[in-house]
Coordinates of C-alpha atoms in Angstrom, one line a residue:
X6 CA 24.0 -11.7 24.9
X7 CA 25.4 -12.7 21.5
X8 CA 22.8 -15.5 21.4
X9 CA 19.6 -13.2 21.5
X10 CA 17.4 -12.0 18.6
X11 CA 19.9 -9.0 17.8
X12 CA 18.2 -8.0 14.8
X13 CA 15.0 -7.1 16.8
X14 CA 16.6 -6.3 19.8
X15 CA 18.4 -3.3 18.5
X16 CA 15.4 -2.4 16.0
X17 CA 13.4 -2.2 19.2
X18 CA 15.5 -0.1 20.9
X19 CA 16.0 2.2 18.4
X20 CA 12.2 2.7 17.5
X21 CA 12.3 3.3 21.9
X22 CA 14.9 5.8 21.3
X23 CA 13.1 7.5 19.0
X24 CA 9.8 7.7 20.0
X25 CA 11.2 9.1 23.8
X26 CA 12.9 11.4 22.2
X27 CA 10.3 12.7 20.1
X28 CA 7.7 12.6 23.2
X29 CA 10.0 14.2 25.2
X30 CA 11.0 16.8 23.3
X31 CA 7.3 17.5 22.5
X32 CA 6.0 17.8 26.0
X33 CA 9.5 20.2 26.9
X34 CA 9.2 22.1 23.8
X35 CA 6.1 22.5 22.5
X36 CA 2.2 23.5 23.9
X37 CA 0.5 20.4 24.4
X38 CA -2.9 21.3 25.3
X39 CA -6.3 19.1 26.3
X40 CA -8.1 16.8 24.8
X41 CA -10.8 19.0 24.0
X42 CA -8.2 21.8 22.5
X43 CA -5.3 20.0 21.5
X44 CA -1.8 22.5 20.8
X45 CA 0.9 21.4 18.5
X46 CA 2.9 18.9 20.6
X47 CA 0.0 16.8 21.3
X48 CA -0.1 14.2 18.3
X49 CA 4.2 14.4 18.4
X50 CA 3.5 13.7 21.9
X51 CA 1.2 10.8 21.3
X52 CA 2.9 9.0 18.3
X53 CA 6.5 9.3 20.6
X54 CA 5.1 7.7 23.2
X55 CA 3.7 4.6 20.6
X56 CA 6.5 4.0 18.7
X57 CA 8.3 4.0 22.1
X58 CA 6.2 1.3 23.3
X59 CA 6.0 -0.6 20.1
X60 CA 9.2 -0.9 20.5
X61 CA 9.4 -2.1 23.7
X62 CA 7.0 -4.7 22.6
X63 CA 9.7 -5.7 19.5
X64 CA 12.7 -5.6 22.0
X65 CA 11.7 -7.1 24.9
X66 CA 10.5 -10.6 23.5
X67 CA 13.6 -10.4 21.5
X68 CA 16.1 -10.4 24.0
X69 CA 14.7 -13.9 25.7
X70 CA 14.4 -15.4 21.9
X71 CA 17.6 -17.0 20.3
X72 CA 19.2 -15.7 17.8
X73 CA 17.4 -17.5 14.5
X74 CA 20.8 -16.4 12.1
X75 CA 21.1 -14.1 9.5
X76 CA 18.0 -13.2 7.7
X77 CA 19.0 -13.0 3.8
X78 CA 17.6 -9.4 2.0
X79 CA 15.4 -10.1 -0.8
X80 CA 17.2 -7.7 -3.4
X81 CA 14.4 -8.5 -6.3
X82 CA 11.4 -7.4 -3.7
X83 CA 13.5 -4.8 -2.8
X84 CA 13.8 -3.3 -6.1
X85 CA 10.4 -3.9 -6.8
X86 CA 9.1 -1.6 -4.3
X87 CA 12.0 0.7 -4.9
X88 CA 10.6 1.2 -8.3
X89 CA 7.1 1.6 -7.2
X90 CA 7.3 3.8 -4.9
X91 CA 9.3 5.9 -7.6
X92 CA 6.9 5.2 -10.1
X93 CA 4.5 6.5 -7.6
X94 CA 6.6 9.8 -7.3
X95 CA 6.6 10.7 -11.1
X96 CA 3.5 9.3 -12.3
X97 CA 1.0 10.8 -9.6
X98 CA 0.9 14.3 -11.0
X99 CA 0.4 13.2 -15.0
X100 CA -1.5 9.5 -14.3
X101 CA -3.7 10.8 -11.2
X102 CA -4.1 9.2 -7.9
X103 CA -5.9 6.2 -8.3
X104 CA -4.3 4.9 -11.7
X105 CA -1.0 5.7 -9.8
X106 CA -2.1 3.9 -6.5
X107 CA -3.4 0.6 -8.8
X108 CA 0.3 0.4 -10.7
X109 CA 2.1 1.1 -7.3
X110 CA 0.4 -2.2 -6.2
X111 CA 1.0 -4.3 -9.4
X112 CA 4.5 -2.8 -9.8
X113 CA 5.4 -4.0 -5.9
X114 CA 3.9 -7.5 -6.1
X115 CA 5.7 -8.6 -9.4
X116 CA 8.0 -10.7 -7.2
X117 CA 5.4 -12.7 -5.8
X118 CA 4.8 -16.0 -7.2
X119 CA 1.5 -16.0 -9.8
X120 CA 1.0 -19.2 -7.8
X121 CA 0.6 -17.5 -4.1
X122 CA -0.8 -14.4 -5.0
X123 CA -2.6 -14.2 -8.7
X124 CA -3.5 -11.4 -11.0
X125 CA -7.0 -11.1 -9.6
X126 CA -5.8 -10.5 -6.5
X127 CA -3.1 -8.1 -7.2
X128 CA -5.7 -6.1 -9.3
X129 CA -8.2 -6.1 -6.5
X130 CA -5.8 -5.0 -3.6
X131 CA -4.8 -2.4 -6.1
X132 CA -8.0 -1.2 -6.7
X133 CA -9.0 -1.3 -2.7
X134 CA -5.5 0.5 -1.8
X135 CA -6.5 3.1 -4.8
X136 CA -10.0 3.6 -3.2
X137 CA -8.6 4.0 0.9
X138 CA -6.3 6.6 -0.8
X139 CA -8.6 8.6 -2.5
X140 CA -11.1 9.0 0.4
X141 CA -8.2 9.6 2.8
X142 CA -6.3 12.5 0.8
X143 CA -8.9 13.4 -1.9
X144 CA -12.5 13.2 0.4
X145 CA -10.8 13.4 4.1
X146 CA -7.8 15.7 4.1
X147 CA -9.0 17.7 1.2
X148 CA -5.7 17.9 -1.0
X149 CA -5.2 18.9 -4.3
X150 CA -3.9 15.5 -6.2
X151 CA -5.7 15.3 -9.6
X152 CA -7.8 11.8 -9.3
X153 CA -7.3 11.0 -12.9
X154 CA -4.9 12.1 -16.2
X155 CA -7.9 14.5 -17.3
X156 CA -8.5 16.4 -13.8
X157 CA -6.0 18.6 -13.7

């Protein structure tokens, strides 16, 4: 047992445990409905019952894969998307959502090598991630972000 993939063996498990528990608890506790008039615990219901199998699909290969050894944490990447994920938090409401969303990006990929992943490409998958952002909270879900500094 000690020679198996431990790190995704019990990440696995854990992502199983949660998501029966939240499906579960959503088809005791809560009005799940039909498709064509779906209550509240349908979409808990739903996303329980992935993340449950998602992680069956981590944990199972896992426990017939050796161990590969400790996996070292990358404390500068870390940081890196620490920080821009903050960033994110205080700048949305002066900076607006896209010029947030663009320096979220740049901010997170500073550890990466120029050489792998260059400025063109940061600013690009910046500018895509800003665009998927805005038509999923501005254009679908409707909220009220300001888009730039001046829309408020």
């Amino acid at each position: 047992m000690l020679n198996k993939d431990l790190q995704d063996l019990i990440g696995g498990l854990a992502m199983l445990a949660i998501g029966a528990f939240a499906a579960i608890y959503a088809y005791q506790n809560l009005e799940i409905g039909e498709l064509s008039r779906m209550g509240p615990g349908f979409f808990p219901l739903v996303l329980g019952a992935a993340l449950a199998v998602l992680g069956l699909l981590i944990a199972l290969p896992a426990f017939f894969r050796p161990n590969a050894g400790p996996l070292g944490i990358d404390f500068k990447a870390l940081f890196f998307v620490t920080l821009s994920l903050l960033l994110f938090a205080f700048l949305l409401r002066p900076l607006g959502i896209l010029i947030t969303s663009v320096l979220m990006v740049l901010v997170s990929t500073l550890p990466l090598s120029l050489a792998t992943v260059g400025w063109k490409t940061r600013v690009l998958t910046g500018l895509g991630v800003a665009a998927v952002t805005w038509v999923v909270f501005i254009l679908g879900l409707g909220m009220n972000l300001p888009t730039w500094p001046w829309s408020h």
